[in-house]
């Protein structure tokens, strides 16, 4: 593992969150959210999607605890050491900020989290984007700004500019005795082929030079969609 680039290492995957704070048109500060992203590249993609949605709703992103109105901690629960790191990160966010929303794989065990940290505002499971957004809305209500809202929503990237992760599916159909991924992430759900191609095209247009295709079970992509055909630029592409 030591040969991997730092941002590809699961044990060093605390994402570097960009600072997007600025004043609204009336001179007041935007509602601001901080993010701590732990675990694997799949979780990092989830964090990017959550932050992108929040940006589109007018929230600013803070790179530190004290500049945020609330903090989202995207956890990992795959190994005991990852669980311990997640609990430590939640505790640190509570100490430094006090308003913490927990999501990610460890969120599949809410009692485990609230037993250690009963003061968290909410706990949601992996890839539950709407539940995370609802929790943010409850903790820090959005404050629409007509000038900010006219700006197109730009995707938030937590990787260096030259590469990006491209998630093609979620979950796994295998129930290996040594792995808890199906319990945390559910059964295999493959994205439509045209949606993957469209995202890849947009990433390349944005300057990305390397796409890292990821999922829990990449080789099983499309099995759940069987011989599903997706329209793409006047033709069709097959998922499997």
Tab-separated table of C-alpha atoms in Angstrom:
chain	number	residue	atom	x	y	z
A	1	UNK	CA	0.000	0.000	0.000
A	2	UNK	CA	2.920	2.343	0.615
A	3	UNK	CA	3.564	2.656	-3.140
A	4	UNK	CA	0.147	4.182	-3.797
A	5	UNK	CA	-0.321	7.955	-4.211
A	6	UNK	CA	-1.538	9.438	-0.894
A	7	UNK	CA	-5.040	10.268	-2.138
A	8	UNK	CA	-5.518	6.682	-3.317
A	9	UNK	CA	-4.624	5.178	0.052
A	10	UNK	CA	-7.692	4.195	2.097
A	11	UNK	CA	-5.834	4.960	5.307
A	12	UNK	CA	-4.978	8.491	4.155
A	13	UNK	CA	-8.235	9.366	2.428
A	14	UNK	CA	-9.187	12.436	4.482
A	15	UNK	CA	-10.243	14.616	1.589
A	16	UNK	CA	-8.848	18.117	1.143
A	17	UNK	CA	-12.008	20.226	0.920
A	18	UNK	CA	-11.885	23.422	-1.179
A	19	UNK	CA	-12.805	26.759	0.399
A	20	UNK	CA	-15.826	28.297	-1.396
A	21	UNK	CA	-16.907	30.765	1.269
A	22	UNK	CA	-17.960	34.217	0.101
A	23	UNK	CA	-20.442	36.967	0.971
A	24	UNK	CA	-23.974	36.951	-0.401
A	25	UNK	CA	-25.281	39.856	-2.475
A	26	UNK	CA	-26.732	41.483	0.671
A	27	UNK	CA	-23.370	41.379	2.457
A	28	UNK	CA	-24.209	38.472	4.772
A	29	UNK	CA	-22.333	35.180	4.845
A	30	UNK	CA	-23.589	32.087	3.040
A	31	UNK	CA	-24.636	29.106	5.162
A	32	UNK	CA	-21.473	27.036	5.337
A	33	UNK	CA	-20.832	23.294	5.627
A	34	UNK	CA	-17.600	21.465	6.418
A	35	UNK	CA	-16.801	17.933	5.276
A	36	UNK	CA	-14.518	15.182	6.535
A	37	UNK	CA	-14.328	12.318	4.025
A	38	UNK	CA	-12.859	9.019	5.213
A	39	UNK	CA	-12.422	5.616	3.616
A	40	UNK	CA	-12.234	4.406	0.046
A	41	UNK	CA	-12.540	6.206	-3.320
A	42	UNK	CA	-16.204	5.154	-3.525
A	43	UNK	CA	-16.885	7.161	-0.367
A	44	UNK	CA	-14.933	10.078	-1.817
A	45	UNK	CA	-17.266	10.118	-4.827
A	46	UNK	CA	-20.230	10.171	-2.432
A	47	UNK	CA	-18.681	13.174	-0.667
A	48	UNK	CA	-18.200	14.965	-3.994
A	49	UNK	CA	-21.843	14.411	-4.911
A	50	UNK	CA	-23.100	15.647	-1.541
A	51	UNK	CA	-20.952	18.785	-1.724
A	52	UNK	CA	-21.984	19.409	-5.332
A	53	UNK	CA	-25.659	19.277	-4.345
A	54	UNK	CA	-25.043	21.622	-1.418
A	55	UNK	CA	-23.154	24.067	-3.633
A	56	UNK	CA	-26.090	24.070	-6.049
A	57	UNK	CA	-28.409	24.972	-3.158
A	58	UNK	CA	-26.320	27.987	-2.171
A	59	UNK	CA	-24.203	26.513	0.614
A	60	UNK	CA	-20.536	27.429	0.886
A	61	UNK	CA	-17.909	24.822	1.722
A	62	UNK	CA	-15.481	25.382	4.568
A	63	UNK	CA	-12.074	23.672	4.733
A	64	UNK	CA	-12.009	23.898	8.529
A	65	UNK	CA	-14.295	23.174	11.470
A	66	UNK	CA	-14.557	26.657	12.935
A	67	UNK	CA	-15.644	28.278	9.685
A	68	UNK	CA	-18.605	25.903	9.251
A	69	UNK	CA	-22.172	26.093	10.540
A	70	UNK	CA	-22.189	22.276	10.630
A	71	UNK	CA	-19.844	19.454	9.651
A	72	UNK	CA	-20.599	16.274	7.679
A	73	UNK	CA	-18.409	13.275	8.515
A	74	UNK	CA	-18.481	10.608	5.789
A	75	UNK	CA	-17.381	7.485	7.634
A	76	UNK	CA	-15.846	4.101	6.848
A	77	UNK	CA	-16.914	0.938	8.662
A	78	UNK	CA	-15.113	-1.808	6.754
A	79	UNK	CA	-12.446	-2.636	9.361
A	80	UNK	CA	-12.268	-2.210	13.122
A	81	UNK	CA	-9.443	0.276	12.616
A	82	UNK	CA	-11.612	2.237	10.162
A	83	UNK	CA	-14.468	2.293	12.662
A	84	UNK	CA	-12.119	3.612	15.324
A	85	UNK	CA	-10.835	6.313	12.973
A	86	UNK	CA	-14.411	7.295	12.093
A	87	UNK	CA	-15.412	7.597	15.747
A	88	UNK	CA	-12.279	9.648	16.380
A	89	UNK	CA	-13.116	11.985	13.479
A	90	UNK	CA	-16.695	12.399	14.733
A	91	UNK	CA	-15.413	13.205	18.209
A	92	UNK	CA	-12.932	15.723	16.826
A	93	UNK	CA	-15.663	17.430	14.776
A	94	UNK	CA	-17.948	17.581	17.811
A	95	UNK	CA	-15.195	19.096	19.910
A	96	UNK	CA	-14.153	21.667	17.308
A	97	UNK	CA	-17.576	22.523	15.876
A	98	UNK	CA	-20.337	20.882	17.913
A	99	UNK	CA	-22.840	20.371	15.070
A	100	UNK	CA	-22.117	17.107	13.280
A	101	UNK	CA	-24.030	15.024	10.718
A	102	UNK	CA	-22.736	11.489	10.153
A	103	UNK	CA	-23.087	9.522	6.928
A	104	UNK	CA	-21.273	6.720	5.094
A	105	UNK	CA	-20.757	3.026	5.709
A	106	UNK	CA	-20.548	3.221	9.492
A	107	UNK	CA	-23.910	4.984	9.351
A	108	UNK	CA	-25.405	1.553	8.656
A	109	UNK	CA	-24.847	0.982	12.387
A	110	UNK	CA	-26.459	4.102	13.901
A	111	UNK	CA	-26.560	2.704	17.444
A	112	UNK	CA	-22.800	2.137	17.298
A	113	UNK	CA	-22.292	5.817	16.501
A	114	UNK	CA	-24.847	7.326	18.871
A	115	UNK	CA	-23.636	5.053	21.653
A	116	UNK	CA	-20.215	6.683	21.397
A	117	UNK	CA	-21.377	10.150	20.364
A	118	UNK	CA	-24.994	10.813	21.404
A	119	UNK	CA	-24.763	14.510	20.492
A	120	UNK	CA	-24.536	14.024	16.714
A	121	UNK	CA	-27.393	15.749	14.889
A	122	UNK	CA	-28.208	12.886	12.510
A	123	UNK	CA	-26.896	9.556	11.231
A	124	UNK	CA	-27.523	8.346	7.674
A	125	UNK	CA	-26.262	5.289	5.828
A	126	UNK	CA	-24.074	5.005	2.721
A	127	UNK	CA	-25.117	6.755	-0.524
A	128	UNK	CA	-28.236	8.213	1.147
A	129	UNK	CA	-27.794	11.621	-0.425
A	130	UNK	CA	-31.332	12.877	0.141
A	131	UNK	CA	-31.227	11.941	3.827
A	132	UNK	CA	-27.939	13.827	4.236
A	133	UNK	CA	-29.383	16.898	2.516
A	134	UNK	CA	-32.505	16.742	4.692
A	135	UNK	CA	-30.297	16.615	7.790
A	136	UNK	CA	-28.296	19.614	6.566
A	137	UNK	CA	-31.487	21.555	5.828
A	138	UNK	CA	-32.702	20.846	9.347
A	139	UNK	CA	-29.438	21.915	10.973
A	140	UNK	CA	-28.546	24.817	8.691
A	141	UNK	CA	-31.529	26.016	6.623
A	142	UNK	CA	-30.631	27.106	3.087
A	143	UNK	CA	-30.680	30.827	2.434
A	144	UNK	CA	-31.450	31.438	-1.244
A	145	UNK	CA	-29.585	34.270	-2.944
A	146	UNK	CA	-30.936	35.325	-6.363
A	147	UNK	CA	-27.442	36.138	-7.645
A	148	UNK	CA	-25.752	32.980	-6.392
A	149	UNK	CA	-28.659	30.808	-7.503
A	150	UNK	CA	-28.246	32.055	-11.088
A	151	UNK	CA	-24.765	30.563	-11.218
A	152	UNK	CA	-24.539	27.094	-12.775
A	153	UNK	CA	-23.837	24.308	-10.295
A	154	UNK	CA	-20.227	23.212	-10.702
A	155	UNK	CA	-19.149	19.774	-9.619
A	156	UNK	CA	-16.980	19.641	-6.514
A	157	UNK	CA	-13.825	17.588	-6.981
A	158	UNK	CA	-11.815	16.266	-4.039
A	159	UNK	CA	-9.020	14.849	-6.189
A	160	UNK	CA	-6.146	16.563	-8.030
A	161	UNK	CA	-7.312	18.105	-11.285
A	162	UNK	CA	-5.630	15.595	-13.605
A	163	UNK	CA	-7.630	12.547	-12.469
A	164	UNK	CA	-11.080	11.686	-11.194
A	165	UNK	CA	-12.975	8.662	-9.934
A	166	UNK	CA	-15.831	7.336	-12.081
A	167	UNK	CA	-18.233	5.176	-10.090
A	168	UNK	CA	-20.048	2.674	-12.311
A	169	UNK	CA	-22.082	0.706	-9.769
A	170	UNK	CA	-22.959	0.367	-6.119
A	171	UNK	CA	-23.115	-2.696	-3.887
A	172	UNK	CA	-22.226	-6.354	-4.347
A	173	UNK	CA	-24.164	-9.618	-4.795
A	174	UNK	CA	-21.518	-11.837	-3.173
A	175	UNK	CA	-21.746	-12.652	0.523
A	176	UNK	CA	-18.177	-13.584	1.367
A	177	UNK	CA	-17.754	-14.479	5.019
A	178	UNK	CA	-14.820	-12.086	5.403
A	179	UNK	CA	-16.603	-9.049	3.896
A	180	UNK	CA	-19.459	-6.870	5.174
A	181	UNK	CA	-19.844	-4.716	2.051
A	182	UNK	CA	-23.211	-6.262	0.993
A	183	UNK	CA	-24.593	-5.567	4.463
A	184	UNK	CA	-23.469	-1.948	4.339
A	185	UNK	CA	-23.874	-1.087	0.659
A	186	UNK	CA	-26.586	-3.501	-0.447
A	187	UNK	CA	-26.904	-5.576	-3.603
A	188	UNK	CA	-25.365	-4.671	-6.947
A	189	UNK	CA	-26.976	-1.698	-8.682
A	190	UNK	CA	-25.280	-0.763	-11.954
A	191	UNK	CA	-25.606	2.713	-13.409
A	192	UNK	CA	-27.041	2.975	-16.937
A	193	UNK	CA	-24.257	2.906	-19.506
A	194	UNK	CA	-25.277	6.224	-21.059
A	195	UNK	CA	-25.094	7.949	-17.655
A	196	UNK	CA	-21.526	6.693	-17.147
A	197	UNK	CA	-20.475	7.785	-20.633
A	198	UNK	CA	-22.043	11.218	-20.154
A	199	UNK	CA	-20.216	11.727	-16.850
A	200	UNK	CA	-16.929	10.556	-18.381
A	201	UNK	CA	-17.367	12.988	-21.263
A	202	UNK	CA	-18.028	15.907	-18.893
A	203	UNK	CA	-14.983	15.047	-16.800
A	204	UNK	CA	-12.746	14.994	-19.876
A	205	UNK	CA	-14.207	18.318	-21.031
A	206	UNK	CA	-13.367	19.721	-17.585
A	207	UNK	CA	-9.699	18.840	-18.074
A	208	UNK	CA	-9.465	15.413	-16.432
A	209	UNK	CA	-6.779	13.269	-18.051
A	210	UNK	CA	-7.198	10.002	-16.165
A	211	UNK	CA	-10.460	8.287	-15.187
A	212	UNK	CA	-10.272	5.668	-12.444
A	213	UNK	CA	-13.246	3.321	-12.815
A	214	UNK	CA	-14.432	2.172	-9.386
A	215	UNK	CA	-17.183	0.166	-7.700
A	216	UNK	CA	-17.494	-2.514	-5.046
A	217	UNK	CA	-17.433	-5.239	-7.734
A	218	UNK	CA	-16.254	-3.738	-11.014
A	219	UNK	CA	-16.153	-7.057	-12.892
A	220	UNK	CA	-19.865	-7.607	-12.183
A	221	UNK	CA	-20.944	-4.332	-13.784
A	222	UNK	CA	-24.137	-4.751	-15.789
A	223	UNK	CA	-25.043	-8.224	-14.509
A	224	UNK	CA	-28.117	-6.802	-12.801
A	225	UNK	CA	-29.119	-4.939	-15.964
A	226	UNK	CA	-28.664	-8.086	-18.078
A	227	UNK	CA	-28.651	-7.010	-21.742
A	228	UNK	CA	-30.014	-3.531	-21.128
A	229	UNK	CA	-29.410	-1.122	-24.008
A	230	UNK	CA	-28.751	2.579	-23.440
A	231	UNK	CA	-29.115	5.273	-26.110
A	232	UNK	CA	-25.894	7.159	-26.779
A	233	UNK	CA	-25.298	9.735	-29.530
A	234	UNK	CA	-27.593	8.177	-32.076
A	235	UNK	CA	-26.611	4.611	-31.274
A	236	UNK	CA	-26.932	2.126	-28.445
A	237	UNK	CA	-24.488	0.755	-25.892
A	238	UNK	CA	-24.933	-2.477	-23.996
A	239	UNK	CA	-24.449	-2.642	-20.227
A	240	UNK	CA	-23.259	-6.268	-20.221
